């Protein structure tokens, strides 16, 4: 069952999402060769709590950490460890937080130092596909419209679209209806209505769409060990149109990136 949110609830969810956005922005300045994902995880937990929130992933389904940290060929759900990042890595960071009883949950794939052009293109296209999907999240459209937009954009660039892992509704639970696949057919699936809030999150592989799982029961990797990228936003339908609750603004400020990609989907100006 889809649980729609009031305007007031959406604003509470925006606060939760911004806790995550600011946390990812803080981490952006810390990601460099020699840093461990376990160190970044500790920073994130402390920073989330300083914002009057609690980590959303820690203990969820018995996950042991605050962040899902997935380098290189890891798609999602990687467990932070003491292995240092090295020049040329990429690291997908998925972060969740609970504030006002609501979840925020989004992700960004960061380069570690200089990365090769093919991997940089994977990150670029995956992030662009996120906005292709968001543009279809509006009243009257359906789940398949978002999935189709993401799938077509990525497959037109020769990439594999993971099938087994999907986006989802978001609210007082981390995972609500509807599921939001990154593939699909136009005009198929549940219809979007005013007040829906979802996490849209393309998980895109440089090579095959196929995946495998490590024995730790969490970590998902590409079957061919080629790199994978993951970008995620929290989006509500307000006045029939997509409204971003999360932002990459703080990441871009930390990295010195100028971007207008969010402007058409965001009514609020963030400090």
Tab-separated table of C-alpha atoms in Angstrom:
chain	number	residue	atom	x	y	z
A	1	UNK	CA	0.000	0.000	0.000
A	2	UNK	CA	1.314	3.422	-0.979
A	3	UNK	CA	1.407	5.870	1.959
A	4	UNK	CA	1.076	9.437	0.686
A	5	UNK	CA	2.395	12.337	2.771
A	6	UNK	CA	0.913	15.725	3.623
A	7	UNK	CA	2.804	18.941	2.856
A	8	UNK	CA	3.799	19.101	6.521
A	9	UNK	CA	5.109	15.540	6.470
A	10	UNK	CA	7.038	16.214	3.262
A	11	UNK	CA	8.775	19.151	4.949
A	12	UNK	CA	9.718	16.900	7.883
A	13	UNK	CA	11.098	14.406	5.380
A	14	UNK	CA	13.079	17.195	3.737
A	15	UNK	CA	14.777	17.794	7.092
A	16	UNK	CA	15.657	14.097	7.317
A	17	UNK	CA	16.965	14.081	3.757
A	18	UNK	CA	19.117	17.146	4.399
A	19	UNK	CA	20.794	15.431	7.349
A	20	UNK	CA	22.015	12.850	4.836
A	21	UNK	CA	22.880	15.505	2.236
A	22	UNK	CA	25.037	17.421	4.698
A	23	UNK	CA	26.689	14.204	5.868
A	24	UNK	CA	27.656	13.252	2.321
A	25	UNK	CA	28.970	16.786	1.826
A	26	UNK	CA	31.132	16.466	4.940
A	27	UNK	CA	32.470	13.116	3.741
A	28	UNK	CA	33.317	14.529	0.301
A	29	UNK	CA	36.178	16.515	1.855
A	30	UNK	CA	37.531	13.414	3.602
A	31	UNK	CA	37.655	10.987	0.670
A	32	UNK	CA	41.245	10.622	-0.500
A	33	UNK	CA	43.875	7.910	-1.008
A	34	UNK	CA	44.915	6.293	2.280
A	35	UNK	CA	41.607	6.857	4.080
A	36	UNK	CA	39.674	3.788	5.226
A	37	UNK	CA	35.948	3.321	4.827
A	38	UNK	CA	35.747	2.428	8.526
A	39	UNK	CA	37.134	5.873	9.384
A	40	UNK	CA	34.572	7.541	7.125
A	41	UNK	CA	31.830	5.472	8.731
A	42	UNK	CA	32.813	6.703	12.200
A	43	UNK	CA	32.816	10.333	11.024
A	44	UNK	CA	29.367	9.894	9.508
A	45	UNK	CA	27.816	8.397	12.636
A	46	UNK	CA	29.135	11.226	14.799
A	47	UNK	CA	27.994	13.889	12.335
A	48	UNK	CA	24.486	12.460	11.956
A	49	UNK	CA	24.042	12.412	15.741
A	50	UNK	CA	25.350	15.996	16.006
A	51	UNK	CA	22.474	17.019	13.717
A	52	UNK	CA	19.893	15.627	16.143
A	53	UNK	CA	19.271	12.520	14.088
A	54	UNK	CA	20.208	8.853	14.332
A	55	UNK	CA	21.841	6.638	11.691
A	56	UNK	CA	19.154	4.992	9.593
A	57	UNK	CA	21.149	1.953	8.484
A	58	UNK	CA	22.870	1.017	11.742
A	59	UNK	CA	21.091	-2.118	12.961
A	60	UNK	CA	18.496	-2.027	10.165
A	61	UNK	CA	17.983	-5.657	9.137
A	62	UNK	CA	21.054	-6.222	11.393
A	63	UNK	CA	23.371	-4.155	9.156
A	64	UNK	CA	26.483	-3.472	11.285
A	65	UNK	CA	27.395	0.089	10.263
A	66	UNK	CA	26.166	3.612	9.562
A	67	UNK	CA	27.159	3.674	5.877
A	68	UNK	CA	27.032	1.232	3.007
A	69	UNK	CA	30.470	1.688	1.413
A	70	UNK	CA	30.883	-0.002	-1.961
A	71	UNK	CA	34.151	0.524	-3.879
A	72	UNK	CA	34.806	-0.246	-7.531
A	73	UNK	CA	33.050	-3.500	-8.543
A	74	UNK	CA	30.844	-3.477	-5.446
A	75	UNK	CA	27.362	-2.357	-6.427
A	76	UNK	CA	25.757	-1.720	-3.025
A	77	UNK	CA	25.663	-2.821	0.637
A	78	UNK	CA	29.431	-2.967	1.123
A	79	UNK	CA	30.512	-3.112	4.777
A	80	UNK	CA	33.078	-0.512	5.924
A	81	UNK	CA	36.515	-1.961	6.701
A	82	UNK	CA	40.125	-1.072	7.418
A	83	UNK	CA	41.379	-1.341	3.827
A	84	UNK	CA	42.681	2.079	2.652
A	85	UNK	CA	41.260	3.645	-0.493
A	86	UNK	CA	43.778	4.079	-3.302
A	87	UNK	CA	44.182	6.532	-6.158
A	88	UNK	CA	41.830	5.643	-9.009
A	89	UNK	CA	39.189	3.919	-6.864
A	90	UNK	CA	35.562	4.906	-6.894
A	91	UNK	CA	33.481	4.594	-3.737
A	92	UNK	CA	29.701	4.529	-3.578
A	93	UNK	CA	28.414	5.850	-0.249
A	94	UNK	CA	24.806	5.130	0.667
A	95	UNK	CA	23.664	6.906	3.834
A	96	UNK	CA	20.463	6.922	5.852
A	97	UNK	CA	19.261	8.987	8.808
A	98	UNK	CA	16.121	9.233	10.922
A	99	UNK	CA	14.850	12.617	12.123
A	100	UNK	CA	11.290	13.573	13.080
A	101	UNK	CA	10.505	9.823	12.840
A	102	UNK	CA	11.123	9.925	9.069
A	103	UNK	CA	13.945	8.477	6.989
A	104	UNK	CA	16.307	10.234	4.643
A	105	UNK	CA	18.237	7.914	2.309
A	106	UNK	CA	20.464	8.738	-0.618
A	107	UNK	CA	23.754	7.914	-2.269
A	108	UNK	CA	26.623	9.293	-4.314
A	109	UNK	CA	29.573	7.624	-6.049
A	110	UNK	CA	32.810	9.524	-5.463
A	111	UNK	CA	36.117	9.350	-7.365
A	112	UNK	CA	39.183	8.806	-5.198
A	113	UNK	CA	41.791	11.134	-6.666
A	114	UNK	CA	42.102	10.855	-10.447
A	115	UNK	CA	40.090	8.081	-12.106
A	116	UNK	CA	40.316	6.715	-15.628
A	117	UNK	CA	38.107	8.287	-18.331
A	118	UNK	CA	35.945	5.184	-18.843
A	119	UNK	CA	35.044	5.056	-15.162
A	120	UNK	CA	34.432	8.806	-15.075
A	121	UNK	CA	31.987	8.376	-17.959
A	122	UNK	CA	30.150	5.631	-16.041
A	123	UNK	CA	29.676	7.990	-13.094
A	124	UNK	CA	28.519	10.822	-15.356
A	125	UNK	CA	25.970	8.741	-17.226
A	126	UNK	CA	24.619	7.078	-14.088
A	127	UNK	CA	24.023	10.444	-12.432
A	128	UNK	CA	22.402	11.806	-15.583
A	129	UNK	CA	20.101	8.782	-15.671
A	130	UNK	CA	18.959	9.609	-12.136
A	131	UNK	CA	17.567	12.928	-13.349
A	132	UNK	CA	16.078	11.264	-16.435
A	133	UNK	CA	14.132	9.079	-14.018
A	134	UNK	CA	13.185	11.928	-11.678
A	135	UNK	CA	11.692	13.904	-14.580
A	136	UNK	CA	9.152	11.086	-15.081
A	137	UNK	CA	8.044	11.038	-11.418
A	138	UNK	CA	4.860	13.105	-11.700
A	139	UNK	CA	1.133	12.719	-11.290
A	140	UNK	CA	-0.394	10.487	-13.947
A	141	UNK	CA	2.792	8.655	-14.843
A	142	UNK	CA	3.618	5.154	-13.635
A	143	UNK	CA	6.519	3.232	-12.122
A	144	UNK	CA	7.443	1.872	-15.540
A	145	UNK	CA	7.921	5.388	-16.938
A	146	UNK	CA	10.719	6.109	-14.452
A	147	UNK	CA	12.328	2.708	-14.955
A	148	UNK	CA	12.145	2.988	-18.740
A	149	UNK	CA	13.812	6.421	-18.741
A	150	UNK	CA	16.728	5.202	-16.617
A	151	UNK	CA	17.136	1.929	-18.511
A	152	UNK	CA	17.075	3.502	-21.969
A	153	UNK	CA	19.541	6.234	-21.030
A	154	UNK	CA	22.058	3.780	-19.585
A	155	UNK	CA	21.660	1.002	-22.124
A	156	UNK	CA	22.039	3.525	-24.955
A	157	UNK	CA	25.507	4.137	-23.479
A	158	UNK	CA	26.256	0.411	-23.385
A	159	UNK	CA	25.895	-0.140	-19.638
A	160	UNK	CA	24.229	-2.918	-17.647
A	161	UNK	CA	21.187	-2.040	-15.535
A	162	UNK	CA	20.931	-4.119	-12.368
A	163	UNK	CA	17.565	-5.887	-12.111
A	164	UNK	CA	17.596	-7.460	-8.639
A	165	UNK	CA	17.989	-4.185	-6.684
A	166	UNK	CA	15.471	-1.343	-6.869
A	167	UNK	CA	14.480	2.014	-5.447
A	168	UNK	CA	11.516	2.284	-3.106
A	169	UNK	CA	8.934	4.351	-1.328
A	170	UNK	CA	10.179	6.192	1.739
A	171	UNK	CA	8.624	7.435	4.974
A	172	UNK	CA	8.520	6.273	8.564
A	173	UNK	CA	9.916	3.018	7.204
A	174	UNK	CA	13.035	2.791	5.077
A	175	UNK	CA	11.282	0.660	2.494
A	176	UNK	CA	7.684	1.407	1.578
A	177	UNK	CA	5.610	0.785	-1.533
A	178	UNK	CA	6.108	1.123	-4.398
A	179	UNK	CA	9.252	-0.630	-5.551
A	180	UNK	CA	11.044	1.556	-8.128
A	181	UNK	CA	13.014	-0.576	-10.602
A	182	UNK	CA	15.599	1.036	-12.861
A	183	UNK	CA	14.108	-0.723	-15.875
A	184	UNK	CA	10.579	-1.116	-17.182
A	185	UNK	CA	7.962	-0.352	-19.781
A	186	UNK	CA	6.208	2.952	-20.270
A	187	UNK	CA	2.677	3.065	-18.924
A	188	UNK	CA	3.111	0.009	-16.703
A	189	UNK	CA	3.068	-0.341	-12.924
A	190	UNK	CA	1.511	1.665	-10.114
A	191	UNK	CA	0.298	5.169	-10.936
A	192	UNK	CA	1.932	8.167	-9.259
A	193	UNK	CA	-0.251	10.447	-7.133
A	194	UNK	CA	0.181	13.688	-5.201
A	195	UNK	CA	2.126	13.282	-1.955
A	196	UNK	CA	4.137	10.214	-2.895
A	197	UNK	CA	7.755	10.137	-1.683
A	198	UNK	CA	10.291	7.738	-3.164
A	199	UNK	CA	13.997	7.011	-3.358
A	200	UNK	CA	15.092	6.783	-6.998
A	201	UNK	CA	18.485	5.109	-7.263
A	202	UNK	CA	20.087	3.865	-10.489
A	203	UNK	CA	22.634	1.079	-9.911
A	204	UNK	CA	24.505	0.813	-13.181
A	205	UNK	CA	27.354	-1.495	-14.215
A	206	UNK	CA	30.080	-0.730	-16.717
A	207	UNK	CA	29.712	-4.243	-18.110
A	208	UNK	CA	27.155	-6.974	-17.500
A	209	UNK	CA	23.930	-6.313	-15.598
A	210	UNK	CA	24.543	-9.545	-13.683
A	211	UNK	CA	25.528	-9.463	-10.000
A	212	UNK	CA	26.757	-11.773	-7.238
A	213	UNK	CA	26.832	-11.653	-3.435
A	214	UNK	CA	29.705	-12.140	-1.015
A	215	UNK	CA	29.502	-14.626	1.831
A	216	UNK	CA	29.084	-11.763	4.311
A	217	UNK	CA	25.426	-11.791	3.267
A	218	UNK	CA	25.470	-8.096	2.344
A	219	UNK	CA	27.997	-7.048	-0.271
A	220	UNK	CA	26.738	-7.113	-3.881
A	221	UNK	CA	29.305	-7.113	-6.708
A	222	UNK	CA	29.188	-7.108	-10.474
A	223	UNK	CA	29.477	-10.625	-11.877
A	224	UNK	CA	32.299	-9.583	-14.240
A	225	UNK	CA	34.164	-7.482	-11.624
A	226	UNK	CA	33.814	-4.313	-13.683
A	227	UNK	CA	32.988	-1.026	-11.892
A	228	UNK	CA	29.485	-0.076	-10.814
A	229	UNK	CA	28.012	3.333	-9.937
A	230	UNK	CA	25.114	4.290	-7.659
A	231	UNK	CA	23.366	7.651	-7.280
A	232	UNK	CA	20.182	8.245	-5.274
A	233	UNK	CA	17.804	11.094	-4.470
A	234	UNK	CA	14.686	11.405	-2.311
A	235	UNK	CA	11.821	12.892	-4.312
A	236	UNK	CA	8.233	13.912	-3.478
A	237	UNK	CA	5.350	14.780	-5.775
A	238	UNK	CA	4.249	18.325	-4.937
A	239	UNK	CA	1.693	20.140	-7.118
A	240	UNK	CA	1.874	17.208	-9.501
A	241	UNK	CA	5.608	17.544	-10.158
A	242	UNK	CA	8.839	16.057	-8.767
A	243	UNK	CA	10.308	17.968	-5.821
A	244	UNK	CA	13.798	17.053	-4.621
A	245	UNK	CA	14.049	16.650	-0.867
A	246	UNK	CA	17.743	15.720	-0.960
A	247	UNK	CA	20.558	17.660	-2.599
A	248	UNK	CA	24.103	17.122	-3.838
A	249	UNK	CA	24.803	20.838	-3.222
A	250	UNK	CA	26.991	20.175	-0.176
A	251	UNK	CA	29.044	17.603	-2.073
A	252	UNK	CA	29.586	20.048	-4.910
A	253	UNK	CA	30.596	22.828	-2.530
A	254	UNK	CA	33.207	20.531	-0.975
A	255	UNK	CA	34.540	19.452	-4.361
A	256	UNK	CA	34.390	22.838	-6.086
A	257	UNK	CA	31.819	21.717	-8.657
A	258	UNK	CA	29.315	24.112	-10.207
A	259	UNK	CA	26.004	22.568	-11.234
A	260	UNK	CA	22.442	23.574	-12.082
A	261	UNK	CA	21.172	20.002	-12.525
A	262	UNK	CA	18.830	20.159	-9.501
A	263	UNK	CA	17.347	23.589	-10.103
A	264	UNK	CA	14.230	22.535	-12.006
A	265	UNK	CA	13.343	19.946	-9.345
A	266	UNK	CA	13.885	22.052	-6.216
A	267	UNK	CA	11.690	24.848	-4.872
A	268	UNK	CA	13.813	25.507	-1.763
A	269	UNK	CA	17.149	27.323	-1.599
A	270	UNK	CA	19.442	25.637	0.946
A	271	UNK	CA	22.049	27.440	3.042
